[in-house]
């Protein structure tokens, strides 16, 4: 057990102290000033683009917008925070725990955050900034209501913290969700879980082919960010590309798109890792043995596997790191039947809102919680996997 | 020239190309998964050079069952020694492949061990061999090498302690004859050498030859290299002849043994290529990259041309001062594991045990 905040090594005592703190009202001025201070620090961390993105998300104007929308929605109603929220942060998408913590803080809750024990440069850089800001005298109100800690897998500790909280937030995929779900929560508590998800991009071949060159360049840059910022391992990074249009147009545009994409990746001079190269090669070959697989093209900067259709179990075998599944559909409407429960984000290019609306109406499964233009796949929002954080982090008191 | 290290470059390449091309054909015909892999990743024409030969990553055997024989012909299944929780390779052998592997191993070792069976001390426990149809890498190694020995003595008790009295007794009994010692590198070091050091035990193993393999990872963590390994074993046990070998369960039989110069050598029926660790393009001699191993032995599974996750460097070909022909090389160790970022695999709840 290691407690990063507060500066005490007696973690049980720290938890007892937390209990004594009163909760705050949603969008409390002290919270807003803390968020403000943190935002200003984060936007300066240029070495980490996703941290900068987080900083922008927390900037004054955006939080103000959220506050206005909240006030509008809760007009003449009594909405209070829940109490203590226990966040189990993922180890790898380093910024996620901040989004989840910030929204809980904005809702007025006390927070216990279990960060990953894996030593990661980013988390550490991020952690030290957070601790810096928590230490500032004007943020005592927040500091007293925040615990940041890490511990090795321990059912007892998780059970203790779960019994302490009013809301538990579990990031981390199917295994973690299943393991944590076995550990009881206080009966009064609610829970938000984020299991493994799969995401795809739908590209209108005609539109890509006829896009102006600047537009095409922008598309490729955005597609790069969506897929490579988190090594294609974020749940919203596109792993399957569905091309819509006629066969000839699709084939023509594929050749152009992928060769330009290769140049984009090379220009970034991103470091390639041998183990990932081998992993992609092995995964592609293993998938080639499936009947639905048409072709496997292993490349240096990325690899492609084309499919007749992509069954759910094949989606499970994706290894990340620049492996693209591809398939074709004559039109967007036809894509809806490809969607499985796990599918989360569709990033798109070359479709109108009406077409996308009609598409989502036709999806017969649990799949699809977000439909965003290419380039916004990773943008976090207050609604994720179909659930609103602010709603889950608060409760309404009915007065008749 | 010493068989099976007597074929010179041109002759060897001609022989290997013909054999390996035939094997690709055979696996394409009899292993439908392999056929799909080859056909769907660009098709296959007969290789004109060894570099053109199709290769598949060793880890594929961890991801799926690959056989070029009907299941009822399987006589032995070899498994790799993964750490707990990891997936292991499964290698399916029919009688023919099993026999040719055993023969090949005998030939590979003959120039080092001679033709006679030697009294043999196995630096391991007997229980690794319990199941006779399914073998771990350790079991397969011991079983393969035990053909070179007689009066096998297992030096480790079930709890991994050394049977020092039994060992002393065995050595006394065979005083004067060459003794074959066999074990896995880290086990020799950890359970045998370090134990003796701790208990301040000194032994005279006489005219013995130690054959060891299985990777240096654990020793590297303790900063023990081949020189230290040899020196310490010589000082503590008087072992003067130590031969490391490089091999894997996915290509049992065609192992690469250290010559008297300390270089790993390719025998006639196997070869290595070094490929760029990122692009997989072939690299010239002297440059470090991923080791691709080729062997004419695997007939029951498509393992005749494999890309490993080990880094190595070819030092030369046909000109080692030991007199053996063929490529000779060194192995630097495994490529570092990939730690991809991402939402999944986070709390890693199921991967650790205990109550932290």
XYZ file of C-alpha atoms in Angstrom:
756
model
C 0.000 0.000 0.000
C 1.316 3.373 -0.944
C -0.597 6.577 -0.249
C 0.348 9.385 -2.637
C -2.110 11.808 -1.074
C -2.501 12.876 1.704
C 1.021 12.724 3.059
C 0.412 9.980 5.558
C 1.325 6.358 5.583
C -1.494 5.206 7.804
C -4.070 4.545 5.157
C -6.834 3.389 7.482
C -6.595 6.613 9.445
C -6.674 8.547 6.208
C -9.931 6.824 5.251
C -11.465 7.563 8.679
C -10.504 11.215 8.302
C -12.116 11.343 4.871
C -15.435 10.180 6.331
C -15.599 13.234 8.571
C -15.511 15.677 5.665
C -18.840 17.064 4.501
C -19.737 16.648 0.862
C -19.914 19.735 -1.334
C -22.668 21.110 -3.533
C -22.358 20.356 -7.271
C -20.069 22.838 -9.072
C -18.851 24.243 -5.773
C -16.700 27.400 -6.203
C -13.738 25.767 -4.442
C -13.901 22.839 -6.834
C -14.058 25.179 -9.808
C -10.966 27.023 -8.638
C -9.091 23.752 -8.109
C -10.067 22.452 -11.541
C -8.960 25.762 -12.980
C -5.548 25.545 -11.330
C -5.059 21.973 -12.458
C -6.106 22.780 -16.018
C -3.508 25.537 -16.254
C -0.772 23.144 -15.206
C -1.855 20.329 -17.501
C -2.054 22.344 -20.737
C 1.627 23.088 -20.287
C 2.657 19.415 -20.325
C 3.400 19.491 -24.045
C 5.296 16.217 -24.023
C 2.029 14.389 -23.383
C -0.621 15.331 -25.962
C -3.352 13.415 -24.121
C -2.595 15.300 -20.912
C -2.845 18.584 -22.817
C -6.201 17.418 -24.215
C -7.303 16.717 -20.652
C -6.151 20.186 -19.607
C -8.271 21.728 -22.366
C -11.240 19.677 -21.348
C -10.901 21.136 -17.854
C -10.471 24.740 -18.979
C -12.729 27.410 -17.484
C -14.961 27.915 -20.554
C -15.721 24.232 -20.932
C -16.450 23.657 -17.255
C -18.654 26.756 -17.301
C -20.615 25.273 -20.194
C -21.072 22.059 -18.245
C -22.219 24.020 -15.222
C -24.802 25.974 -17.235
C -26.164 22.786 -18.764
C -26.311 21.215 -15.302
C -28.154 24.183 -13.788
C -30.597 24.126 -16.672
C -31.260 20.425 -16.230
C -31.661 20.536 -12.455
C -33.712 23.719 -12.282
C -36.251 23.537 -9.457
C -34.988 20.072 -8.448
C -32.868 19.003 -5.511
C -29.790 17.133 -6.637
C -27.053 16.230 -4.177
C -23.730 14.467 -4.342
C -23.644 10.825 -3.248
C -20.812 10.871 -0.725
C -17.588 8.959 -1.322
C -16.651 7.721 -4.784
C -14.025 4.992 -5.112
C -12.294 4.988 -8.511
C -10.256 2.023 -9.742
C -8.218 3.607 -12.520
C -6.873 1.767 -15.526
C -3.125 1.293 -15.727
C -2.645 2.358 -19.242
C -4.915 5.105 -20.431
C -3.272 7.306 -17.873
C -5.596 10.266 -18.073
C -8.875 8.416 -17.619
C -8.805 8.486 -13.847
C -8.600 12.267 -13.865
C -11.743 12.583 -15.990
C -13.601 10.283 -13.692
C -12.286 11.997 -10.552
C -12.995 15.503 -11.901
C -16.612 14.701 -12.739
C -17.108 13.183 -9.311
C -15.511 16.233 -7.738
C -17.730 18.566 -9.772
C -20.684 16.558 -8.469
C -19.461 17.398 -4.934
C -18.169 13.971 -3.799
C -15.232 12.864 -1.682
C -12.906 10.688 -3.744
C -10.634 7.714 -3.237
C -8.563 6.954 -6.306
C -6.613 3.764 -6.710
C -4.041 4.409 -9.435
C -2.191 1.598 -11.124
C 0.864 0.245 -9.403
C 2.726 -0.053 -12.678
C 5.409 2.553 -12.762
C 4.649 4.734 -15.719
C 6.425 7.883 -16.621
C 3.222 9.615 -17.555
C 1.213 8.709 -14.491
C 4.098 9.866 -12.391
C 4.467 13.180 -14.182
C 0.717 13.601 -13.920
C 0.639 12.488 -10.294
C 3.330 14.890 -9.207
C 1.472 17.821 -10.814
C -1.732 16.772 -9.079
C 0.008 16.524 -5.731
C 1.595 19.920 -6.294
C -1.796 21.497 -6.833
C -3.377 19.621 -3.908
C -0.640 20.998 -1.669
C -1.464 24.624 -2.448
C -3.027 26.321 0.563
C -6.063 27.610 -1.295
C -7.136 24.086 -2.214
C -7.389 22.589 1.270
C -11.107 21.916 0.813
C -10.321 19.608 -2.099
C -7.170 18.179 -0.530
C -9.140 17.076 2.539
C -11.652 15.255 0.351
C -9.155 13.404 -1.829
C -7.146 10.226 -1.369
C -4.814 8.929 -4.055
C -3.250 5.561 -3.397
C -2.014 2.362 -4.973
C -1.823 -1.207 -3.740
C -1.139 -4.629 -5.168
C -4.140 -6.767 -5.787
C -5.684 -7.313 -2.403
C -9.238 -8.416 -2.030
C -9.365 -7.260 1.583
C -8.295 -3.720 0.786
C -10.674 -3.501 -2.166
C -13.465 -4.923 0.003
C -12.754 -2.384 2.731
C -12.713 0.543 0.305
C -15.834 -0.801 -1.409
C -17.662 -0.911 1.903
C -16.650 2.707 2.539
C -17.893 4.194 -0.718
C -21.261 5.251 -2.097
C -20.243 4.825 -5.710
C -17.607 2.564 -7.185
C -16.126 3.240 -10.613
C -14.305 0.323 -12.229
C -12.159 0.967 -15.256
C -10.071 -1.757 -16.710
C -11.801 -4.211 -18.944
C -13.654 -7.492 -18.562
C -11.236 -9.294 -16.257
C -11.079 -6.437 -13.806
C -14.802 -5.797 -13.908
C -15.513 -9.465 -13.228
C -12.963 -9.650 -10.432
C -14.118 -6.469 -8.715
C -17.801 -7.319 -9.108
C -17.258 -10.345 -6.903
C -16.271 -7.972 -4.111
C -19.295 -6.616 -2.292
C -20.256 -2.981 -2.226
C -22.111 -1.286 0.591
C -25.770 -2.105 -0.105
C -26.585 1.590 -0.561
C -23.845 2.118 -3.155
C -24.136 2.207 -6.915
C -21.524 1.262 -9.468
C -20.214 2.299 -12.857
C -18.167 -0.263 -14.792
C -16.173 0.024 -17.974
C -15.555 -3.356 -19.577
C -13.580 -4.087 -22.755
C -14.998 -2.445 -25.830
C -14.187 -2.482 -29.518
C -14.337 0.431 -31.936
C -14.464 0.951 -35.635
C -14.212 3.628 -38.288
C -16.646 3.837 -41.191
C -15.256 5.583 -44.219
C -17.249 6.575 -47.284
C -14.909 5.476 -50.086
C -16.328 7.916 -52.617
C -15.931 10.828 -50.189
C -12.348 9.857 -49.292
C -11.423 9.431 -52.953
C -12.780 12.830 -53.912
C -11.616 14.737 -50.843
C -9.307 17.672 -51.571
C -5.706 16.967 -50.776
C -5.646 19.148 -47.609
C -8.809 17.461 -46.468
C -7.293 14.056 -47.107
C -4.138 15.009 -45.239
C -6.244 16.162 -42.295
C -8.249 12.943 -42.350
C -5.078 10.877 -42.215
C -3.595 12.934 -39.386
C -6.771 12.586 -37.382
C -7.007 8.911 -38.091
C -3.422 8.575 -36.924
C -4.224 10.295 -33.619
C -7.302 8.159 -33.075
C -5.458 4.922 -33.642
C -1.910 5.559 -32.440
C -2.150 7.834 -29.376
C -2.814 4.828 -27.204
C -1.216 2.215 -29.477
C -4.706 1.302 -30.646
C -5.412 -0.022 -27.148
C -7.915 2.587 -25.958
C -11.413 1.153 -26.169
C -12.395 3.897 -28.586
C -9.383 3.577 -30.926
C -10.504 2.272 -34.324
C -9.457 -1.312 -34.999
C -11.871 -2.203 -37.771
C -12.243 -0.031 -40.868
C -15.447 -0.499 -42.803
C -15.365 0.997 -46.287
C -18.670 1.776 -47.941
C -19.225 2.120 -51.674
C -18.741 0.133 -54.841
C -16.031 -2.455 -55.001
C -13.939 -0.580 -57.577
C -14.010 2.691 -55.700
C -13.135 0.964 -52.431
C -10.192 -0.827 -53.946
C -8.857 2.335 -55.541
C -9.178 4.339 -52.349
C -7.631 1.628 -50.173
C -4.417 1.710 -52.177
C -4.139 5.477 -51.903
C -5.261 5.726 -48.268
C -2.883 3.144 -46.881
C 0.133 4.330 -48.809
C -0.475 7.896 -47.594
C -1.012 6.558 -44.094
C 2.324 4.799 -44.236
C 3.966 8.145 -45.072
C 2.149 9.841 -42.179
C 3.423 7.260 -39.702
C 6.955 7.409 -41.045
C 6.932 11.197 -40.787
C 6.024 10.913 -37.086
C 9.139 8.829 -36.494
C 7.260 6.992 -33.795
C 9.309 4.288 -32.129
C 8.366 0.797 -33.251
C 8.909 -2.049 -30.825
C 10.106 -5.439 -31.924
C 7.786 -7.375 -29.621
C 4.777 -5.573 -31.079
C 5.957 -6.229 -34.625
C 6.189 -9.932 -33.862
C 2.850 -9.887 -32.058
C 1.106 -8.267 -35.046
C 2.709 -10.724 -37.440
C 1.654 -13.690 -35.315
C -1.872 -12.376 -34.763
C -2.338 -11.689 -38.474
C -1.185 -15.188 -39.394
C -3.355 -16.774 -36.719
C -6.346 -14.838 -38.041
C -5.501 -15.886 -41.602
C -6.494 -19.392 -40.557
C -10.091 -18.227 -39.992
C -12.549 -18.812 -42.817
C -13.833 -15.231 -42.752
C -10.345 -13.878 -43.439
C -9.559 -12.932 -47.005
C -6.059 -11.511 -46.842
C -3.291 -10.565 -44.423
C -0.818 -7.869 -45.361
C 2.001 -7.460 -42.878
C 3.791 -4.135 -43.115
C 6.401 -2.344 -41.068
C 4.346 0.632 -39.921
C 1.044 -1.241 -39.713
C -0.603 -4.490 -40.773
C -3.967 -5.129 -42.379
C -6.333 -8.090 -42.284
C -9.300 -8.035 -44.632
C -12.437 -9.945 -43.760
C -15.646 -11.060 -45.365
C -17.199 -10.250 -42.001
C -15.700 -9.867 -38.518
C -17.231 -12.244 -35.939
C -17.221 -11.215 -32.270
C -14.523 -13.763 -31.368
C -12.209 -12.344 -34.025
C -12.655 -8.857 -32.551
C -11.402 -10.335 -29.235
C -8.138 -11.386 -30.818
C -7.047 -7.926 -31.877
C -3.644 -7.146 -30.383
C -3.353 -3.389 -30.934
C -0.190 -1.604 -31.975
C -1.220 -0.848 -35.574
C -3.272 -3.792 -36.807
C -6.254 -2.853 -38.956
C -9.160 -5.120 -39.714
C -11.003 -4.143 -42.883
C -14.241 -5.053 -44.560
C -16.600 -3.648 -47.140
C -20.270 -2.682 -47.315
C -22.178 -1.203 -50.209
C -23.782 1.389 -47.959
C -23.856 2.590 -44.359
C -27.192 0.910 -43.663
C -25.526 -2.440 -44.266
C -22.968 -1.766 -41.520
C -25.612 -1.843 -38.771
C -25.938 -5.608 -38.952
C -22.173 -5.987 -38.400
C -22.394 -4.336 -34.991
C -21.960 -6.543 -31.895
C -22.622 -5.769 -28.202
C -19.015 -4.812 -27.525
C -18.788 -2.137 -30.202
C -18.466 1.274 -28.648
C -17.355 4.099 -30.929
C -17.887 4.593 -34.626
C -15.686 7.294 -36.071
C -16.846 8.364 -39.501
C -15.893 10.281 -42.603
C -18.208 11.283 -45.438
C -21.657 10.770 -43.918
C -24.478 13.141 -43.000
C -26.112 13.285 -39.572
C -29.304 11.873 -41.111
C -27.496 8.865 -42.528
C -25.787 8.261 -39.183
C -29.078 8.617 -37.330
C -30.721 6.094 -39.619
C -27.732 3.778 -39.156
C -27.877 3.810 -35.369
C -31.639 3.246 -35.441
C -31.037 0.056 -37.371
C -28.390 -1.425 -35.047
C -30.131 -4.484 -33.598
C -27.614 -5.252 -30.807
C -26.385 -3.527 -27.608
C -23.467 -2.037 -29.558
C -22.597 1.607 -30.328
C -22.502 4.324 -27.703
C -20.718 7.049 -29.656
C -20.627 8.206 -33.250
C -17.980 10.874 -33.839
C -16.051 12.345 -36.770
C -12.629 10.773 -37.398
C -10.234 12.598 -35.075
C -12.528 12.661 -32.068
C -12.528 8.972 -31.218
C -10.485 9.522 -28.054
C -12.206 12.701 -26.891
C -13.612 11.982 -23.497
C -17.047 13.204 -22.625
C -19.267 13.358 -19.563
C -21.305 10.573 -21.128
C -19.304 7.384 -21.734
C -20.422 3.880 -22.650
C -23.960 5.229 -22.619
C -23.904 6.450 -19.010
C -23.749 10.000 -17.650
C -21.144 10.499 -14.958
C -22.755 13.516 -13.357
C -26.031 11.618 -13.090
C -24.404 8.540 -11.588
C -22.347 10.630 -9.174
C -25.401 12.450 -7.785
C -28.874 11.611 -6.548
C -32.130 13.485 -6.685
C -34.152 14.222 -3.550
C -37.850 14.294 -4.334
C -39.937 16.846 -2.456
C -43.650 16.645 -2.954
C 35.790 -32.545 -41.120
C 33.432 -33.502 -38.425
C 29.938 -34.789 -39.235
C 27.352 -33.182 -38.952
C 29.338 -29.981 -39.203
C 30.977 -30.798 -42.512
C 28.856 -29.218 -45.248
C 30.260 -26.009 -46.702
C 28.044 -23.044 -47.545
C 27.064 -23.800 -51.150
C 26.482 -27.463 -50.673
C 24.580 -26.906 -47.459
C 22.332 -24.260 -48.956
C 21.475 -26.479 -51.905
C 20.600 -29.316 -49.548
C 18.563 -27.155 -47.162
C 16.674 -25.324 -49.898
C 15.541 -28.522 -51.482
C 14.523 -30.086 -48.161
C 12.871 -26.988 -46.754
C 10.929 -26.240 -49.949
C 9.636 -29.782 -49.827
C 8.597 -29.277 -46.234
C 6.724 -26.069 -47.074
C 4.849 -27.998 -49.782
C 4.102 -30.796 -47.386
C 2.779 -28.509 -44.643
C 0.763 -26.477 -47.146
C -0.832 -29.712 -48.247
C -1.471 -31.310 -44.862
C -1.943 -28.412 -42.440
C -4.944 -26.369 -43.516
C -4.170 -23.524 -41.084
C -0.657 -23.238 -42.427
C -2.001 -23.310 -45.963
C -4.366 -20.424 -45.163
C -1.521 -18.444 -43.614
C 0.718 -18.896 -46.613
C -1.990 -18.344 -49.214
C -3.611 -15.365 -47.539
C -0.379 -13.546 -46.832
C 0.865 -13.304 -50.365
C 0.927 -16.856 -51.642
C 3.943 -19.043 -51.956
C 6.330 -19.894 -54.729
C 9.301 -22.156 -54.157
C 12.085 -20.249 -52.431
C 15.205 -19.615 -54.507
C 17.224 -18.644 -51.464
C 16.876 -19.432 -47.773
C 15.896 -15.815 -47.173
C 12.816 -16.274 -49.354
C 11.535 -19.213 -47.393
C 8.270 -18.381 -45.598
C 8.590 -18.154 -41.823
C 6.077 -18.022 -38.998
C 6.619 -16.699 -35.455
C 7.327 -19.262 -32.755
C 4.557 -17.781 -30.619
C 1.937 -18.999 -33.119
C 2.283 -22.417 -31.491
C 1.065 -20.767 -28.304
C -1.931 -19.284 -30.071
C -3.162 -22.377 -31.896
C -2.697 -26.093 -32.517
C -0.746 -26.647 -35.724
C -0.433 -30.197 -37.058
C 0.402 -31.667 -40.439
C -0.674 -35.165 -39.411
C -3.964 -36.745 -38.350
C -4.448 -36.452 -34.580
C -4.442 -40.220 -34.182
C -0.819 -40.338 -35.383
C 0.404 -38.134 -32.535
C 2.726 -40.086 -30.233
C 4.155 -37.224 -28.193
C 3.190 -33.670 -27.329
C 5.934 -31.267 -26.311
C 5.110 -28.121 -24.383
C 7.251 -25.067 -23.785
C 8.180 -24.052 -20.279
C 6.066 -20.964 -19.780
C 5.839 -19.311 -16.403
C 2.546 -19.995 -14.637
C -0.430 -18.390 -16.269
C 1.339 -17.911 -19.581
C 0.209 -19.825 -22.601
C 2.520 -22.626 -23.642
C 3.487 -23.906 -27.078
C 2.145 -27.292 -28.019
C 4.195 -29.293 -30.487
C 2.702 -32.492 -31.898
C 5.048 -35.278 -32.940
C 4.371 -38.443 -34.878
C 6.695 -41.423 -34.703
C 8.762 -40.357 -37.711
C 9.470 -36.826 -36.487
C 10.129 -38.008 -32.938
C 12.630 -40.581 -34.164
C 14.417 -38.202 -36.535
C 14.729 -35.660 -33.717
C 16.319 -38.224 -31.440
C 18.736 -39.299 -34.181
C 19.636 -35.740 -35.047
C 20.386 -34.921 -31.436
C 22.731 -37.890 -31.206
C 24.594 -36.725 -34.302
C 24.769 -33.113 -33.190
C 26.295 -34.119 -29.871
C 28.635 -36.836 -31.092
C 31.526 -34.484 -31.943
C 31.353 -33.175 -28.375
C 30.560 -36.351 -26.443
C 32.019 -39.073 -28.617
C 30.223 -42.277 -29.533
C 30.174 -44.012 -26.183
C 27.499 -43.685 -23.529
C 28.879 -41.888 -20.508
C 27.937 -42.121 -16.863
C 25.415 -39.287 -16.560
C 24.418 -36.894 -13.811
C 21.234 -34.964 -14.459
C 21.078 -31.736 -12.496
C 17.323 -31.897 -12.137
C 14.615 -33.916 -10.419
C 13.302 -37.200 -11.692
C 9.705 -36.052 -11.461
C 9.978 -33.826 -14.585
C 9.582 -37.028 -16.567
C 6.489 -38.361 -14.861
C 4.134 -38.252 -17.835
C 5.582 -40.115 -20.788
C 3.269 -38.743 -23.490
C 3.332 -35.070 -22.647
C 6.646 -33.354 -22.044
C 7.638 -29.946 -20.872
C 10.690 -28.374 -22.461
C 12.706 -29.504 -19.455
C 11.451 -33.061 -19.727
C 12.033 -33.201 -23.474
C 15.578 -31.936 -23.018
C 16.404 -34.440 -20.315
C 14.859 -37.312 -22.190
C 16.682 -36.376 -25.391
C 20.043 -36.053 -23.701
C 19.676 -39.080 -21.485
C 20.389 -41.157 -24.614
C 24.020 -40.136 -24.284
C 24.337 -41.433 -20.799
C 24.095 -44.570 -18.718
C 23.477 -45.157 -15.023
C 21.510 -41.895 -14.878
C 21.708 -40.135 -11.567
C 19.250 -37.338 -10.761
C 21.090 -34.969 -8.453
C 18.112 -32.963 -7.252
C 15.577 -34.176 -4.716
C 11.884 -33.468 -5.190
C 12.218 -30.277 -3.127
C 15.035 -29.040 -5.388
C 17.740 -29.596 -2.780
C 20.887 -31.403 -3.928
C 21.461 -35.006 -2.895
C 25.095 -34.256 -2.008
C 25.813 -37.644 -0.432
C 24.351 -39.510 -3.376
C 26.338 -37.358 -5.752
C 29.636 -37.920 -3.904
C 28.967 -41.613 -3.877
C 28.229 -41.619 -7.635
C 31.402 -39.652 -8.395
C 33.538 -42.045 -6.345
C 32.021 -44.978 -8.143
C 32.885 -43.512 -11.573
C 36.244 -42.006 -10.698
C 38.471 -42.160 -13.779
C 35.791 -42.128 -16.443
C 34.350 -39.064 -18.166
C 31.045 -38.068 -16.643
C 28.301 -36.303 -18.552
C 26.551 -33.570 -16.604
C 23.327 -32.175 -17.974
C 21.014 -29.428 -16.738
C 19.203 -26.224 -17.473
C 21.380 -23.171 -17.247
C 19.503 -21.370 -14.490
C 18.956 -24.581 -12.523
C 22.621 -25.483 -12.667
C 23.395 -22.029 -11.354
C 20.649 -21.553 -8.805
C 20.106 -25.007 -7.374
C 23.523 -26.520 -7.818
C 26.251 -23.893 -7.864
C 24.693 -21.352 -5.525
C 23.657 -24.053 -3.073
C 27.213 -25.409 -2.966
C 28.523 -21.903 -2.460
C 26.091 -21.277 0.380
C 27.027 -24.529 2.107
C 30.669 -24.089 1.216
C 30.776 -27.369 -0.673
C 33.694 -28.090 -2.979
C 33.652 -31.096 -5.308
C 35.965 -32.690 -7.800
C 33.854 -33.729 -10.735
C 36.922 -35.049 -12.506
C 36.891 -35.472 -16.266
C 33.333 -34.232 -16.685
C 31.537 -32.419 -19.486
C 28.639 -30.120 -18.666
C 25.951 -29.589 -21.315
C 23.466 -26.880 -20.442
C 20.795 -24.827 -22.188
C 17.488 -23.110 -21.712
C 18.271 -19.435 -21.669
C 20.215 -16.908 -19.672
C 17.443 -14.574 -18.617
C 17.558 -15.292 -14.895
C 21.334 -15.252 -14.841
C 21.481 -11.993 -16.738
C 19.345 -10.464 -14.010
C 22.131 -11.443 -11.624
C 24.781 -10.185 -14.061
C 26.175 -13.657 -14.654
C 27.516 -14.182 -18.180
C 29.006 -17.213 -19.895
C 32.547 -16.399 -18.708
C 31.588 -16.072 -15.063
C 29.451 -19.193 -15.348
C 32.334 -21.261 -16.710
C 34.902 -19.839 -14.328
C 32.817 -20.436 -11.213
C 31.921 -23.995 -12.192
C 35.540 -24.746 -12.836
C 36.653 -23.343 -9.505
C 33.979 -24.986 -7.404
C 33.546 -28.357 -9.131
C 36.589 -28.660 -11.353
C 34.423 -28.826 -14.471
C 36.680 -27.869 -17.351
C 34.490 -28.590 -20.346
C 31.241 -26.647 -20.534
C 29.037 -26.497 -23.633
C 25.980 -24.293 -23.813
C 23.351 -25.038 -26.423
C 20.587 -22.983 -28.002
C 17.404 -24.737 -28.940
C 13.688 -24.636 -28.441
C 10.891 -27.072 -27.984
C 9.454 -25.917 -31.318
C 12.512 -27.381 -33.066
C 13.766 -30.153 -30.836
C 16.667 -32.161 -32.209
C 18.342 -29.591 -34.385
C 19.939 -27.745 -31.515
C 22.908 -25.425 -31.820
C 25.835 -26.428 -29.628
C 28.841 -24.437 -28.518
C 32.108 -25.548 -30.015
C 35.360 -25.454 -28.045
C 35.647 -21.757 -29.020
C 32.377 -20.978 -27.272
C 30.443 -20.345 -30.502
C 27.015 -21.805 -31.230
C 27.145 -23.780 -34.474
C 24.543 -24.774 -37.053
C 24.662 -28.461 -38.007
C 24.105 -29.645 -41.596
C 20.348 -29.998 -41.250
C 19.597 -26.681 -39.587
C 20.428 -23.049 -40.163
C 19.882 -19.587 -38.787
C 19.172 -16.234 -40.393
C 19.155 -12.874 -38.667
C 16.299 -10.505 -39.472
C 15.797 -6.856 -38.670
C 13.822 -6.699 -35.418
C 11.368 -4.157 -36.856
C 11.087 -4.779 -40.608
C 11.991 -8.507 -40.547
C 14.258 -7.894 -43.549
C 17.380 -10.125 -43.675
C 20.510 -8.655 -42.080
C 24.124 -9.172 -43.098
C 26.603 -11.111 -40.988
C 27.739 -9.286 -37.880
C 24.518 -7.384 -37.300
C 22.194 -8.168 -34.433
C 18.549 -8.972 -35.053
C 15.820 -11.548 -34.535
C 16.949 -15.140 -35.009
C 15.104 -17.199 -37.600
C 15.722 -20.922 -37.183
C 15.335 -23.473 -39.956
C 15.398 -27.207 -39.621
C 14.651 -30.115 -41.922
C 13.307 -32.230 -39.037
C 9.763 -30.945 -38.354
C 7.470 -33.014 -40.555
C 4.494 -33.484 -38.248
C 3.967 -29.750 -37.641
C 4.808 -26.652 -39.735
C 7.888 -25.685 -37.704
C 10.633 -25.933 -40.312
C 11.126 -22.160 -40.531
C 10.459 -20.102 -37.415
C 10.986 -16.523 -36.383
C 12.035 -16.496 -32.734
C 11.856 -13.641 -30.230
C 15.549 -13.990 -29.483
C 18.191 -11.547 -30.597
C 21.404 -12.897 -32.054
C 24.358 -12.164 -34.275
C 26.017 -14.384 -36.867
C 29.762 -14.222 -36.355
C 30.911 -16.135 -39.424
C 30.396 -19.112 -41.671
C 32.610 -22.125 -42.384
C 35.653 -20.455 -40.796
C 35.455 -21.013 -37.060
C 38.864 -21.979 -35.710
C 37.323 -25.048 -34.080
C 37.212 -26.642 -37.528
C 33.454 -27.146 -37.736
C 31.730 -25.780 -40.813
C 28.418 -23.917 -40.892
C 27.309 -20.591 -39.499
C 28.339 -19.771 -35.967
C 26.575 -17.202 -33.839
C 25.812 -15.783 -30.414
C 22.490 -15.205 -28.693
C 21.958 -11.954 -26.799
C 18.602 -12.787 -25.217
C 14.913 -12.194 -25.616
C 13.436 -8.967 -27.009
C 11.817 -6.893 -24.268
C 8.134 -7.602 -23.670
C 5.662 -5.188 -25.183
C 3.722 -3.142 -22.670
C 0.973 -1.611 -24.730
C -1.043 1.168 -23.278
C -4.804 0.844 -23.392
C -7.993 0.494 -21.410
C -7.819 -3.230 -21.024
C -5.423 -5.157 -18.789
C -5.498 -2.685 -16.000
C -5.904 -3.821 -12.476
C -4.432 -7.104 -13.683
C -6.577 -8.790 -11.115
C -6.349 -12.293 -12.425
C -2.652 -12.303 -13.090
C -1.367 -12.142 -9.575
C -2.223 -14.374 -6.747
C -2.189 -13.908 -3.040
C -3.551 -11.162 -0.895
C -0.856 -8.567 -1.433
